[in-house]
Coordinates of C-alpha atoms and ligand atoms in Angstrom, one line a residue:
M1 CA 0.0 0.0 0.0
V2 CA 3.1 2.2 -0.1
D3 CA 2.1 4.2 -3.1
S4 CA -1.7 4.2 -2.8
L5 CA -1.6 7.7 -1.3
L6 CA 0.6 9.0 -4.0
V7 CA -0.9 7.3 -7.1
T8 CA -4.4 8.6 -7.6
T9 CA -5.4 7.0 -10.9
L10 CA -5.1 3.6 -12.4
L11 CA -3.6 5.3 -15.5
E12 CA -0.7 6.6 -13.5
R13 CA 0.0 3.1 -12.2
L14 CA -0.2 1.6 -15.7
A15 CA 2.3 4.2 -17.0
S16 CA 4.8 3.2 -14.3
H17 CA 5.2 -0.4 -15.7
D18 CA 7.7 -1.5 -18.2
Q19 CA 5.9 -0.5 -21.4
T20 CA 7.4 -3.4 -23.4
S21 CA 6.0 -6.1 -21.1
P22 CA 2.9 -8.1 -22.0
A23 CA -0.4 -6.6 -20.8
V24 CA -3.0 -8.7 -22.7
Y25 CA -3.1 -12.0 -24.4
D26 CA -6.1 -12.3 -26.7
E27 CA -7.3 -14.0 -29.8
A28 CA -4.9 -11.8 -31.9
G29 CA -1.8 -12.6 -29.8
V30 CA -0.1 -10.4 -27.3
A31 CA -0.3 -6.6 -26.6
T32 CA 2.2 -4.8 -24.4
F33 CA 1.5 -2.0 -21.9
G34 CA 2.9 0.4 -24.6
D35 CA 0.5 -1.0 -27.2
I36 CA -2.5 -0.6 -24.8
D37 CA -1.5 3.0 -24.0
T38 CA -1.1 4.0 -27.7
G39 CA -4.5 2.6 -28.5
A40 CA -6.1 4.2 -25.5
R41 CA -4.6 7.6 -26.4
R42 CA -6.0 7.3 -29.9
V43 CA -9.5 6.7 -28.5
A44 CA -9.0 9.6 -26.1
A45 CA -8.0 12.0 -29.0
A46 CA -11.0 10.9 -31.1
L47 CA -13.4 11.4 -28.2
L48 CA -12.0 14.8 -27.4
A49 CA -12.3 15.8 -31.1
E50 CA -15.9 14.5 -31.2
L51 CA -17.2 15.8 -27.8
G52 CA -14.8 18.6 -26.7
A53 CA -13.8 18.4 -23.0
L54 CA -15.5 15.4 -21.4
E55 CA -15.3 16.5 -17.8
G56 CA -16.9 13.4 -16.4
K57 CA -19.4 12.7 -19.2
R58 CA -20.3 9.1 -19.4
V59 CA -19.1 7.1 -22.4
G60 CA -20.4 3.7 -23.2
V61 CA -17.9 0.9 -24.0
F62 CA -19.5 -1.9 -26.0
A63 CA -16.6 -4.1 -26.8
S64 CA -15.6 -7.8 -26.8
P65 CA -12.9 -9.0 -24.4
G66 CA -9.3 -8.3 -25.6
R67 CA -7.0 -5.4 -26.2
H68 CA -9.6 -3.2 -27.9
F69 CA -11.8 -3.4 -24.8
L70 CA -8.9 -1.9 -22.9
H71 CA -8.1 0.7 -25.6
A72 CA -11.7 1.9 -25.3
V73 CA -11.9 1.9 -21.4
L74 CA -8.6 3.5 -20.8
G75 CA -9.1 5.9 -23.7
V76 CA -12.3 7.2 -22.1
L77 CA -10.4 7.6 -18.8
H78 CA -7.5 9.5 -20.5
A79 CA -10.0 11.8 -22.1
G80 CA -11.5 12.7 -18.7
G81 CA -14.7 10.7 -19.2
C82 CA -16.5 8.1 -17.0
V83 CA -16.8 4.6 -18.4
L84 CA -20.1 2.6 -18.6
V85 CA -19.4 -0.9 -19.8
L86 CA -22.3 -2.2 -21.9
S87 CA -22.8 -6.0 -22.3
P88 CA -24.0 -8.0 -25.3
L89 CA -25.8 -10.1 -22.7
H90 CA -28.4 -7.4 -22.4
P91 CA -31.3 -6.9 -24.8
E92 CA -31.5 -3.5 -26.5
A93 CA -34.3 -2.3 -24.2
E94 CA -32.1 -2.8 -21.1
S95 CA -28.9 -1.3 -22.7
R96 CA -31.1 1.7 -23.8
Y97 CA -32.2 2.2 -20.2
F98 CA -28.5 2.2 -19.0
C99 CA -27.5 4.7 -21.7
D100 CA -30.4 7.0 -21.1
D101 CA -30.2 6.9 -17.3
A102 CA -26.4 7.5 -17.4
D103 CA -26.9 10.2 -20.1
V104 CA -24.2 8.5 -22.2
A105 CA -22.6 11.0 -24.6
A106 CA -20.9 8.5 -27.0
I107 CA -20.3 4.8 -27.4
V108 CA -17.0 3.2 -28.3
V109 CA -17.5 -0.1 -30.0
T110 CA -15.7 -3.1 -31.5
P111 CA -16.8 -3.9 -35.0
D112 CA -18.5 -7.2 -34.0
L113 CA -20.9 -5.2 -31.8
A114 CA -21.4 -2.2 -34.1
A115 CA -24.7 -3.3 -35.5
R116 CA -26.1 -3.8 -32.0
A117 CA -24.9 -0.3 -31.0
E118 CA -27.1 1.2 -33.8
G119 CA -30.2 1.0 -31.7
L120 CA -28.5 3.0 -29.0
S121 CA -27.0 5.6 -31.3
A122 CA -29.8 8.2 -31.4
G123 CA -28.2 11.5 -30.3
R124 CA -24.8 10.0 -29.5
A125 CA -21.6 9.5 -31.5
V126 CA -20.5 5.8 -32.1
L127 CA -16.8 5.3 -32.6
D128 CA -15.3 2.1 -33.9
V129 CA -12.2 1.6 -31.8
T130 CA -10.4 -0.3 -34.6
A131 CA -11.0 2.4 -37.2
L132 CA -9.1 5.2 -35.4
T133 CA -5.6 6.1 -36.7
G134 CA -2.8 8.4 -35.8
A135 CA -3.2 11.5 -33.6
G136 CA -3.5 9.7 -30.3
E137 CA 0.1 9.8 -29.5
Q138 CA -0.1 13.6 -29.4
L139 CA -2.4 13.4 -26.4
E140 CA 0.5 13.8 -24.0
V141 CA -1.4 14.7 -20.8
S142 CA -4.1 12.5 -19.3
R143 CA -7.1 14.5 -18.1
A144 CA -7.9 12.0 -15.4
R145 CA -7.9 13.2 -11.8
G146 CA -8.3 11.3 -8.6
E147 CA -11.5 12.8 -7.4
D148 CA -13.3 12.4 -10.8
D149 CA -15.6 9.6 -11.6
A150 CA -13.9 6.8 -13.6
I151 CA -16.3 3.9 -13.8
M152 CA -20.1 3.6 -13.5
L153 CA -21.5 0.1 -12.8
Y154 CA -25.2 -0.7 -12.8
T155 CA -26.3 -2.8 -9.9
S156 CA -29.7 -4.3 -9.1
G157 CA -31.1 -3.4 -5.7
T158 CA -34.3 -3.4 -3.7
T159 CA -35.8 -0.8 -6.2
G160 CA -37.2 -1.8 -9.5
K161 CA -34.5 -0.5 -11.8
P162 CA -30.8 -0.9 -11.5
K163 CA -28.8 2.0 -10.1
G164 CA -25.5 3.4 -11.5
A165 CA -22.7 3.2 -8.8
L166 CA -20.0 5.8 -9.4
L167 CA -16.4 4.9 -8.6
P168 CA -13.9 7.7 -8.7
H169 CA -10.3 7.2 -10.0
A170 CA -9.0 7.3 -6.5
S171 CA -11.2 4.4 -5.4
L172 CA -10.0 2.3 -8.3
A173 CA -6.3 3.2 -7.6
A174 CA -6.8 2.3 -3.9
Q175 CA -8.5 -0.9 -4.8
T176 CA -5.8 -2.1 -7.2
A177 CA -3.1 -1.3 -4.6
I178 CA -4.9 -3.0 -1.8
L179 CA -5.5 -6.2 -3.8
R180 CA -2.0 -6.2 -5.4
D181 CA -0.5 -6.2 -1.9
L182 CA -3.0 -8.6 -0.4
W183 CA -2.7 -11.2 -3.1
A184 CA 1.0 -10.5 -4.0
F185 CA 0.3 -9.6 -7.7
G186 CA 3.3 -8.6 -9.8
P187 CA 4.7 -8.5 -13.3
H188 CA 5.4 -12.3 -13.0
D189 CA 1.7 -13.0 -13.0
V190 CA -0.7 -13.9 -15.8
L191 CA -4.4 -13.7 -14.8
L192 CA -6.7 -16.1 -16.6
H193 CA -9.8 -13.9 -17.3
A194 CA -13.1 -15.4 -18.3
L195 CA -15.5 -13.2 -16.2
P196 CA -18.0 -10.7 -17.7
L197 CA -16.6 -7.2 -18.0
H198 CA -19.7 -5.2 -17.0
H199 CA -19.4 -5.9 -13.3
M200 CA -17.0 -5.1 -10.5
H201 CA -15.6 -8.6 -10.3
G202 CA -14.4 -9.0 -13.9
L203 CA -13.6 -5.4 -14.6
C204 CA -11.9 -4.1 -11.4
I205 CA -11.2 -6.9 -8.9
A206 CA -9.7 -9.1 -11.7
L207 CA -8.6 -7.1 -14.7
F208 CA -7.6 -3.8 -13.2
T209 CA -5.9 -5.5 -10.3
A210 CA -3.7 -7.5 -12.6
L211 CA -2.8 -4.7 -15.0
G212 CA -2.4 -2.3 -12.1
A213 CA 0.3 -4.6 -10.7
G214 CA 2.1 -4.9 -14.0
A215 CA 0.7 -8.4 -14.6
A216 CA -0.8 -9.6 -17.9
A217 CA -4.4 -10.7 -18.4
R218 CA -5.2 -13.7 -20.7
M219 CA -8.7 -12.6 -21.8
M220 CA -11.0 -15.3 -23.0
P221 CA -13.6 -14.3 -25.6
A222 CA -16.3 -16.0 -23.5
W223 CA -16.8 -18.5 -20.7
D224 CA -15.9 -22.0 -21.9
A225 CA -15.1 -24.6 -19.2
L226 CA -12.9 -26.8 -21.3
R227 CA -11.0 -23.9 -22.7
V228 CA -10.5 -22.5 -19.2
W229 CA -9.0 -25.8 -18.0
E230 CA -6.6 -25.9 -20.9
S231 CA -5.7 -22.2 -20.6
M232 CA -4.8 -22.5 -16.9
R233 CA -1.5 -23.9 -18.2
D234 CA -0.5 -20.5 -19.4
A235 CA -1.6 -18.6 -16.2
T236 CA -0.6 -18.1 -12.6
V237 CA -3.9 -16.7 -11.2
F238 CA -7.5 -17.6 -11.8
M239 CA -10.5 -15.7 -10.5
A240 CA -14.1 -17.0 -10.8
V241 CA -17.6 -17.1 -9.3
P242 CA -18.7 -20.3 -7.6
T243 CA -20.9 -21.3 -10.5
M244 CA -17.8 -21.3 -12.7
Y245 CA -16.1 -23.8 -10.3
A246 CA -19.3 -25.9 -10.5
K247 CA -19.2 -25.8 -14.3
L248 CA -15.4 -26.6 -14.4
F249 CA -16.1 -29.8 -12.4
Q250 CA -19.1 -30.7 -14.7
A251 CA -16.6 -30.5 -17.6
F252 CA -13.9 -32.3 -15.6
D253 CA -16.2 -35.2 -14.8
A254 CA -17.2 -35.6 -18.4
A255 CA -13.6 -35.5 -19.7
A256 CA -11.4 -38.5 -20.5
P257 CA -8.8 -39.6 -17.9
D258 CA -5.8 -38.2 -19.7
A259 CA -7.6 -34.8 -20.0
R260 CA -8.5 -34.9 -16.3
A261 CA -4.9 -35.5 -15.3
R262 CA -3.8 -32.6 -17.5
F263 CA -6.4 -30.3 -16.0
A264 CA -5.4 -31.2 -12.5
A265 CA -1.8 -30.5 -13.3
H266 CA -2.7 -27.1 -14.6
A267 CA -4.8 -26.3 -11.5
R268 CA -2.0 -27.4 -9.2
A269 CA 0.5 -25.1 -10.9
L270 CA -1.7 -22.0 -10.4
R271 CA -0.2 -19.6 -7.7
L272 CA -3.7 -18.5 -6.8
A273 CA -7.3 -19.6 -7.5
A274 CA -9.9 -17.2 -6.0
S275 CA -13.6 -17.2 -5.7
G276 CA -16.1 -14.5 -5.0
S277 CA -19.4 -12.8 -5.8
A278 CA -21.4 -15.5 -4.0
A279 CA -20.9 -18.1 -1.3
L280 CA -18.6 -20.9 -2.4
P281 CA -20.2 -24.2 -1.1
V282 CA -17.7 -26.1 1.1
S283 CA -18.2 -29.2 -1.1
L284 CA -16.9 -27.2 -4.1
A285 CA -14.0 -25.8 -2.1
E286 CA -13.1 -29.4 -1.1
R287 CA -13.5 -30.7 -4.6
W288 CA -11.0 -28.0 -5.7
R289 CA -8.6 -29.1 -2.9
A290 CA -8.8 -32.7 -4.1
V291 CA -7.7 -31.6 -7.6
A292 CA -5.5 -28.6 -7.0
G293 CA -4.1 -29.2 -3.5
C294 CA -5.7 -26.4 -1.6
I295 CA -9.1 -24.7 -1.4
P296 CA -9.7 -21.5 -3.4
L297 CA -9.2 -18.2 -1.7
E298 CA -12.7 -17.0 -1.0
R299 CA -13.3 -13.3 -0.5
F300 CA -16.4 -11.1 -0.1
G301 CA -17.0 -8.1 -2.3
M302 CA -19.6 -5.7 -3.6
T303 CA -20.0 -3.3 -6.5
E304 CA -20.1 -0.4 -4.1
I305 CA -17.0 -1.4 -2.1
G306 CA -14.8 -3.7 -4.2
V307 CA -13.3 -6.4 -1.9
G308 CA -14.2 -5.9 1.7
L309 CA -13.1 -9.2 3.3
S310 CA -10.6 -11.8 2.1
N311 CA -9.2 -15.1 3.3
P312 CA -5.4 -15.1 3.6
L313 CA -3.1 -15.7 0.6
D314 CA -1.4 -18.5 2.5
P315 CA -3.5 -21.6 1.6
R316 CA -2.9 -23.2 5.0
E317 CA -4.7 -20.3 6.7
R318 CA -7.8 -20.2 4.5
R319 CA -11.0 -21.5 5.9
A320 CA -13.8 -23.0 3.8
G321 CA -17.2 -21.4 4.4
C322 CA -15.5 -18.1 5.7
V323 CA -14.5 -15.0 3.9
G324 CA -11.6 -13.9 6.2
L325 CA -10.9 -10.4 7.4
P326 CA -10.8 -6.8 6.0
P327 CA -7.6 -6.0 4.1
P328 CA -5.3 -3.3 5.5
S329 CA -6.9 0.2 5.2
V330 CA -10.4 -1.4 5.0
E331 CA -12.6 -1.4 8.2
A332 CA -15.5 -3.7 8.9
R333 CA -18.2 -3.7 11.6
I334 CA -21.2 -5.8 12.5
V335 CA -24.2 -3.8 13.4
G336 CA -27.4 -4.9 15.1
D337 CA -31.0 -3.8 14.5
S338 CA -30.8 -0.7 16.7
G339 CA -27.4 0.4 15.3
E340 CA -25.2 -1.1 18.1
D341 CA -22.1 -3.3 17.5
A342 CA -23.3 -6.9 17.6
P343 CA -21.9 -10.4 17.2
T344 CA -24.3 -11.1 14.4
G345 CA -25.9 -8.5 12.2
E346 CA -25.4 -6.3 9.1
L347 CA -21.9 -5.9 7.7
W348 CA -20.8 -2.3 7.4
I349 CA -17.6 -1.4 5.5
R350 CA -15.5 1.7 5.3
G351 CA -12.3 2.3 3.3
P352 CA -10.6 4.1 0.4
S353 CA -12.1 1.8 -2.3
V354 CA -15.7 2.5 -1.4
F355 CA -17.8 4.2 -4.1
R356 CA -19.0 7.8 -4.2
G357 CA -22.7 7.3 -4.6
Y358 CA -25.4 6.3 -7.1
H359 CA -25.8 8.4 -10.2
R360 CA -28.7 10.9 -9.7
R361 CA -30.1 8.9 -6.8
E362 CA -29.4 11.1 -3.8
E363 CA -31.9 9.5 -1.5
A364 CA -30.6 6.0 -2.3
T365 CA -27.0 7.2 -1.8
R366 CA -28.0 8.8 1.6
E367 CA -29.7 5.6 2.7
A368 CA -26.7 3.5 1.7
F369 CA -24.3 5.2 4.1
A370 CA -24.4 5.5 7.9
A371 CA -22.8 8.4 9.8
G372 CA -19.0 8.3 9.6
G373 CA -18.9 7.1 6.0
W374 CA -19.8 3.5 6.7
F375 CA -21.4 1.7 3.8
K376 CA -24.3 -0.6 4.8
T377 CA -23.8 -3.8 2.7
G378 CA -27.2 -5.4 3.3
D379 CA -25.5 -8.7 4.1
T380 CA -25.9 -10.5 7.5
V381 CA -22.7 -11.8 8.9
T382 CA -21.1 -13.2 12.1
R383 CA -17.5 -14.0 13.2
E384 CA -15.8 -17.2 14.0
E385 CA -13.7 -17.6 17.2
D386 CA -10.5 -16.7 15.3
G387 CA -12.2 -13.5 14.0
A388 CA -12.9 -14.6 10.4
Y389 CA -16.2 -13.4 9.0
R390 CA -18.9 -15.7 7.8
I391 CA -21.7 -14.5 5.5
L392 CA -25.1 -15.7 6.6
G393 CA -27.2 -14.3 3.8
R394 CA -28.8 -11.1 2.5
T395 CA -31.1 -9.0 4.8
S396 CA -33.6 -8.6 1.9
V397 CA -35.5 -11.5 0.4
D398 CA -35.8 -9.4 -2.8
I399 CA -32.1 -9.7 -3.7
L400 CA -31.0 -12.9 -5.3
K401 CA -27.6 -14.2 -6.4
S402 CA -27.6 -16.4 -9.4
G403 CA -24.3 -17.6 -10.9
G404 CA -22.6 -14.5 -9.3
Y405 CA -25.1 -12.0 -10.7
K406 CA -27.0 -9.9 -8.2
L407 CA -30.7 -9.8 -9.3
S408 CA -33.6 -7.8 -8.1
A409 CA -36.8 -9.8 -7.6
L410 CA -38.7 -6.5 -8.0
E411 CA -37.1 -5.7 -11.4
I412 CA -38.0 -9.2 -12.7
E413 CA -41.5 -8.9 -11.3
E414 CA -41.9 -5.5 -12.9
A415 CA -40.9 -6.9 -16.3
L416 CA -43.3 -9.9 -16.0
R417 CA -46.2 -7.7 -14.8
D418 CA -46.2 -5.9 -18.2
H419 CA -47.6 -9.2 -19.7
P420 CA -51.4 -8.9 -20.1
A421 CA -52.0 -12.5 -18.8
V422 CA -50.1 -11.9 -15.6
G423 CA -52.4 -11.0 -12.7
E424 CA -50.0 -11.2 -9.8
V425 CA -46.4 -12.2 -9.7
A426 CA -43.7 -12.8 -7.0
V427 CA -40.2 -13.7 -7.8
I428 CA -38.2 -15.8 -5.4
G429 CA -34.8 -17.6 -5.3
L430 CA -34.6 -21.3 -4.6
P431 CA -31.4 -23.1 -3.7
D432 CA -29.6 -24.6 -6.7
E433 CA -26.5 -26.6 -6.9
T434 CA -25.1 -25.0 -10.0
W435 CA -26.4 -21.4 -9.8
G436 CA -26.5 -20.9 -6.0
E437 CA -30.0 -19.6 -6.3
R438 CA -32.4 -20.3 -9.2
V439 CA -34.9 -17.6 -10.2
V440 CA -38.5 -18.8 -9.9
A441 CA -41.5 -16.7 -10.9
C442 CA -44.8 -17.5 -9.1
V443 CA -47.6 -16.2 -11.2
V444 CA -51.4 -15.9 -10.8
R445 CA -52.8 -15.9 -14.3
R446 CA -55.6 -13.7 -15.5
A447 CA -55.5 -15.3 -19.0
E448 CA -54.0 -18.3 -20.7
V449 CA -50.2 -18.2 -20.9
T450 CA -47.4 -20.8 -20.6
G451 CA -44.1 -20.7 -18.7
P452 CA -42.0 -20.7 -22.0
E453 CA -44.1 -17.8 -23.3
L454 CA -43.5 -15.8 -20.1
R455 CA -39.7 -16.5 -20.2
A456 CA -39.6 -15.4 -23.9
F457 CA -41.4 -12.2 -23.0
A458 CA -39.0 -11.5 -20.1
K459 CA -36.0 -12.1 -22.4
E460 CA -37.0 -9.2 -24.6
R461 CA -36.8 -6.9 -21.7
L462 CA -34.1 -8.4 -19.4
A463 CA -30.7 -10.2 -19.8
A464 CA -31.3 -13.9 -20.1
Y465 CA -29.4 -14.5 -16.9
K466 CA -32.1 -12.5 -15.0
C467 CA -35.0 -14.4 -16.5
P468 CA -36.9 -17.1 -14.5
K469 CA -35.5 -20.6 -14.9
Q470 CA -38.9 -21.8 -13.6
V471 CA -42.5 -20.5 -13.8
V472 CA -45.0 -21.8 -11.2
F473 CA -48.7 -21.0 -11.7
L474 CA -50.7 -20.6 -8.5
D475 CA -54.3 -19.7 -7.6
D476 CA -53.2 -17.3 -5.0
L477 CA -50.0 -15.9 -3.4
P478 CA -49.6 -16.2 0.4
K479 CA -50.0 -12.7 1.9
N480 CA -50.0 -11.2 5.4
A481 CA -52.8 -9.0 6.8
M482 CA -51.4 -6.0 5.0
G483 CA -51.6 -7.7 1.7
K484 CA -47.8 -8.1 1.3
V485 CA -46.6 -11.4 -0.3
Q486 CA -44.9 -13.7 2.2
K487 CA -41.9 -14.9 0.2
P488 CA -40.5 -17.4 2.8
A489 CA -44.0 -19.1 2.9
L490 CA -44.2 -18.9 -0.9
A491 CA -40.8 -20.6 -1.2
R492 CA -42.0 -23.5 1.1
L493 CA -45.2 -23.8 -0.9
V494 CA -43.5 -23.8 -4.3
A495 CA -41.0 -26.5 -3.3
G496 CA -43.9 -28.9 -3.6
V497 CA -45.7 -27.5 -6.7
A498 CA -45.1 -28.6 -10.3
S499 CA -43.7 -25.9 -12.6
D500 CA -44.1 -25.0 -16.3
Ligands
MCA601 C1 -26.2 -17.6 -17.7 N1 -27.5 -17.9 -17.5 C2 -27.8 -17.7 -16.2 C3 -26.6 -17.2 -15.7 N2 -25.7 -17.2 -16.6 N3 -29.0 -17.9 -15.6 C4 -29.0 -17.6 -14.3 N4 -27.9 -17.1 -13.6 C5 -26.7 -16.9 -14.3 N5 -25.7 -16.4 -13.7 C6 -28.5 -18.4 -18.5 C7 -28.1 -18.3 -19.9 O1 -28.5 -17.0 -20.4 C8 -28.9 -19.4 -20.5 O2 -30.2 -19.1 -20.6 C9 -28.8 -20.5 -19.5 O3 -28.6 -19.8 -18.3 C10 -27.6 -21.5 -19.7 O4 -26.5 -20.7 -19.8 P1 -25.1 -21.4 -19.8 O5 -24.5 -21.5 -21.1 O6 -25.1 -22.6 -18.9 O7 -24.3 -20.2 -18.9 P2 -22.9 -19.7 -19.1 O8 -22.7 -18.9 -20.4 O9 -22.0 -20.9 -18.9 O10 -22.7 -18.7 -17.9 C11 -22.5 -19.1 -16.6 C12 -21.5 -18.2 -16.0 C13 -22.1 -16.7 -16.0 C14 -20.2 -18.2 -16.8 C15 -21.3 -18.6 -14.6 O11 -23.3 -16.7 -15.3 C16 -21.2 -15.7 -15.5 O12 -20.3 -15.2 -16.2 N6 -21.4 -15.3 -14.2 C17 -20.5 -14.3 -13.6 C18 -21.3 -13.2 -13.0 C19 -20.4 -12.1 -12.4 O13 -19.3 -11.8 -12.9 N7 -20.8 -11.6 -11.2 C20 -20.0 -10.6 -10.5 C21 -20.8 -9.5 -10.0 P3 -31.1 -19.5 -21.8 O14 -30.9 -21.0 -22.0 O15 -32.5 -19.2 -21.4 O16 -30.7 -18.7 -23.0 S1 -19.7 -8.4 -9.0 C22 -19.8 -9.0 -7.4 O17 -20.6 -9.9 -7.2 C23 -18.9 -8.5 -6.3 C24 -18.2 -7.2 -6.6 C25 -17.9 -9.6 -6.0 O18 -17.7 -9.8 -4.8 O19 -17.3 -10.1 -6.9
AMP602 P1 -22.9 -7.2 -6.4 O1 -23.9 -6.2 -6.0 O2 -23.2 -7.9 -7.7 O3 -21.6 -6.6 -6.3 O4 -22.9 -8.4 -5.3 C1 -22.5 -8.2 -4.0 C2 -23.1 -9.2 -3.2 O5 -22.6 -10.5 -3.5 C3 -22.8 -9.1 -1.7 O6 -23.6 -8.1 -1.1 C4 -23.0 -10.5 -1.2 O7 -24.4 -10.7 -1.0 C5 -22.6 -11.3 -2.4 N1 -21.2 -11.9 -2.2 C6 -20.1 -11.5 -2.7 N2 -19.1 -12.3 -2.3 C7 -19.6 -13.2 -1.5 C8 -19.1 -14.4 -0.8 N3 -17.8 -14.7 -0.9 N4 -19.9 -15.1 -0.1 C9 -21.3 -14.8 0.0 N5 -21.8 -13.7 -0.7 C10 -21.0 -13.0 -1.4

């Protein structure tokens, strides 16, 4: 953490590395830190020519994984803009909501996604990151400053629509330094990267940490379990959500004995395999130990805070089912119902990597923080005898975690309610071996409609990963005297009802 007070932007940190060393391995080969910087400055020059001074304006990045993604993201930062990563996993309606809510001024695209960006282009410039030439090198001075917003990440909450969390440059710079020191990242490392890039885990905790430490990222075009096993050979660090570990073992079990032996050798040779974004079942941790020699390093994080708790780097000190302690410079508290410190209660986090607030949501921002700058996570936790934190669950039944994605039951309900045949709807999460939680929609019909029809309807409005895996039709939803749906009772009821 020596330089975290001095270095206030990720860009400064990237500039301090050997510019001839590898930064990205992608489908096209290798790109050095110098290559990335040149491409980024070209994007910055083009944005400044198109928009004039950016001064924190949001710019969408709609790009496939690889060097061009980094040219686009770092280019926006150099130009003084704030990045909003758009994902091809979202249907146009959802991406349009993000662009409109964030007031996106321009979109930087890779050619494979250019056609999909067309529907978002009304009133905004669209720049193809691969079609820009020259000029960029002339942008000598970066416009990024520590206090300015660098990244905006949409996160689903207890309100219907996702909120844009704003992370200033200084938060990112602090986060990369904290994680570099905690997990001993350095130029010797190659991170195997197969996470989606529109969330904190893939973008900041994984990609920025690696590059910020001078390590390279091997960026996979998409998640592919067999390819991930094979690619571990050329990596030192792997970061994933628990569902990815589950899917790795499904592929492992289906593979031939010689492939399994090879995969296990690759896993054993990794310096670090980490898991986060959702609880890692102890059975999965132990399965990884049987193959790789130690359990994955499990840590706890959140879009609004980055990593708040982590198991130790030394595998002998990790504990399955626990998420460790706050890293140096991060503070944690457990707070009971009436605001007092308690052995079990809500986890509050404070530290230099915590976000600034939600874009244009002053009330939600105020509610997210307690006096003294503590961020209220909404997770219920307790501590083991040795001090390690254990996550017990969310305080709200309306927040689900499926395959590492945080989903809002209310957002999914709102989308389904638009269907004319839906009378009442309640969305719940049921335990699922692969996904952690499975999204189940409980529907009272007012006209004939099938489960597949409702799922197809939802997919036009929401990313497929948010859509119900199961639709259950009921005559009534259990409610309390105030008419509020009782979701725990509903979950018990649905466990015994056939679905469509
Ligand atoms: C895909 N599907 C899902 C999910 N992913 N459904 C529910 N939950 C999901 N997470 C849908 C697909 O759209 C498809 O639907 C069907 O399930 C089968 O997809 P499949 O091919 O099996 O999925 P996949 O492509 O293999 O994806 C699984 C995945 C992915 C790789 C685990 O879910 C993923 O990348 N998860 C990572 C999420 C993440 O990065 N979260 C970090 C948030 P259909 O058949 O209907 O088309 S940040 C965070 O949590 C904090 C900061 C932290 O601590 O890290
Ligand atoms: P997101 O808003 O997508 O950043 O998700 C953050 C949430 O993921 C946290 O509030 C937790 O509920 C959950 N989470 C992250 N890491 C873990 C973990 N290791 N164990 C249990 N839950 C986790």
